[in-house]
């Protein structure tokens, strides 16, 4: 029998340390070799014991978990798994700051304590696999296979990205390197404990300076917005670049699944998709990426050297799903080059996008309309919101840009009137005098998925990203 994996438990609560020790040692392949109640103690024990993996609490006296992670990764790099409370508004920075400083994964305490035997065994197995992922792998990375099908000459209309363990940090780097004017929509599947998902959305938005939304049924995918697959839902993409969500099949362990996204892109978009598979355990995404590649789509994976865990990219390479393996910054440059010539996803080859700007404040209406015309759009203004349905029936538009704080009628009434008149297929973007959570809440109230604040100094650039290019 191979030597057991040696784990150091760090938590200032003696009860938590004892419970975690008992949980881990239910697996005979795991041995807890030490316990620490402060960050300082954890650093000393890592130096003296050289454990295979560290479980880390963040809320501790003295050095604390964040500084301990940073010190360990600087002096004695070791896989670190943070076992934390569910993120709240005040705890967002703690959990995701831990990832940015080198922690490998986040595990909610609800997945550890108070669970039955099967859950405990799954948790112990997860840590064992994470510890093994952190050990040096002598096996050479599989060489990318020559492509069996020529790449499409058609430019891609959608980028799909899949990630698991180590993904938040990789995604933050990827989007940080990707140009803000990236011309096609982006969909992301990140394996993530539901306890941390909402804070992950905020983390990714703040870290990348992009608009990040959770996918919803029927949502239109637009440039300038990153759409995340929601927890416990399988996200599929339709040919018209709208979202379809389904519950996972019974017994499926991972949901959302990267394979679900990639298979749907292969089916709906054929050779007009682009897929990127980042760090993660297991093989989710490999077969879906292979299907995309067989359709002629562009595919790539993160290379072994920069992966936190090379499992998913390795599986894709071994399957022959790609001939491109690069670092995250290189992947961003590659994706940008592939998408550079892409046309707007919802316009014909020569048609200018037609936008109806609705605002009952005339100065703001004219400023927005003039800016859109200067950017190459066919923009029409309407200062009477009650006339939106009749105006659209008379002169169809590709999109409605709607002020949410109208003086004469609520924006929700306008959106509902569009739906009642058979115009629910026309996308609506709120361009609002509100900002922050107030604007997000108004968008939810109106049933609108895209929004921008007039107070944002980059609002016109954001609007152009949301709408897409004005012509081919």
CSV table of C-alpha atoms in Angstrom, one decimal, residues 142-149 151 262 274-277 285-294 297-303 310 312-326 331 334:
chain,number,residue,atom,x,y,z
A,142,UNK,CA,0.7,14.4,-24.0
A,143,UNK,CA,1.7,16.1,-27.2
A,144,UNK,CA,-1.0,17.9,-29.1
A,145,UNK,CA,-2.2,15.8,-32.0
A,146,UNK,CA,-2.3,17.2,-35.5
A,147,UNK,CA,-5.8,18.3,-36.3
A,148,UNK,CA,-7.9,15.7,-38.1
A,149,UNK,CA,-10.4,18.2,-39.5
A,151,UNK,CA,-10.3,24.6,-39.0
A,262,UNK,CA,-19.3,22.4,-25.5
A,274,UNK,CA,-14.5,28.6,-30.0
A,275,UNK,CA,-13.7,26.6,-26.9
A,276,UNK,CA,-11.1,27.0,-24.2
A,277,UNK,CA,-10.5,24.5,-21.4
A,285,UNK,CA,-15.1,19.2,-21.1
A,286,UNK,CA,-12.7,16.9,-22.9
A,287,UNK,CA,-15.3,15.0,-25.0
A,288,UNK,CA,-17.3,18.2,-25.6
A,289,UNK,CA,-14.2,20.0,-26.8
A,290,UNK,CA,-13.5,17.0,-29.1
A,291,UNK,CA,-16.9,17.3,-30.6
A,292,UNK,CA,-16.4,21.0,-31.3
A,293,UNK,CA,-13.0,20.2,-32.9
A,294,UNK,CA,-14.6,17.6,-35.1
A,297,UNK,CA,-14.3,24.8,-34.4
A,298,UNK,CA,-11.3,26.4,-32.8
A,299,UNK,CA,-10.2,24.8,-29.5
A,300,UNK,CA,-7.4,25.3,-27.0
A,301,UNK,CA,-6.4,24.2,-23.5
A,302,UNK,CA,-4.2,25.6,-20.7
A,303,UNK,CA,-0.7,24.1,-20.6
A,310,UNK,CA,-3.7,19.5,-15.2
A,312,UNK,CA,-9.1,18.4,-17.6
A,313,UNK,CA,-6.6,19.9,-20.2
A,314,UNK,CA,-4.7,16.6,-20.1
A,315,UNK,CA,-7.8,14.6,-20.9
A,316,UNK,CA,-8.6,16.9,-23.8
A,317,UNK,CA,-5.1,16.6,-25.2
A,318,UNK,CA,-5.2,12.8,-24.9
A,319,UNK,CA,-8.5,12.7,-26.7
A,320,UNK,CA,-7.2,14.8,-29.6
A,321,UNK,CA,-9.6,17.6,-28.9
A,322,UNK,CA,-7.1,20.3,-29.7
A,323,UNK,CA,-3.6,21.0,-31.1
A,324,UNK,CA,-3.2,24.2,-29.0
A,325,UNK,CA,-1.9,24.2,-25.4
A,326,UNK,CA,-0.6,27.5,-23.9
A,331,UNK,CA,-4.7,31.7,-24.5
A,334,UNK,CA,-4.9,33.5,-29.1
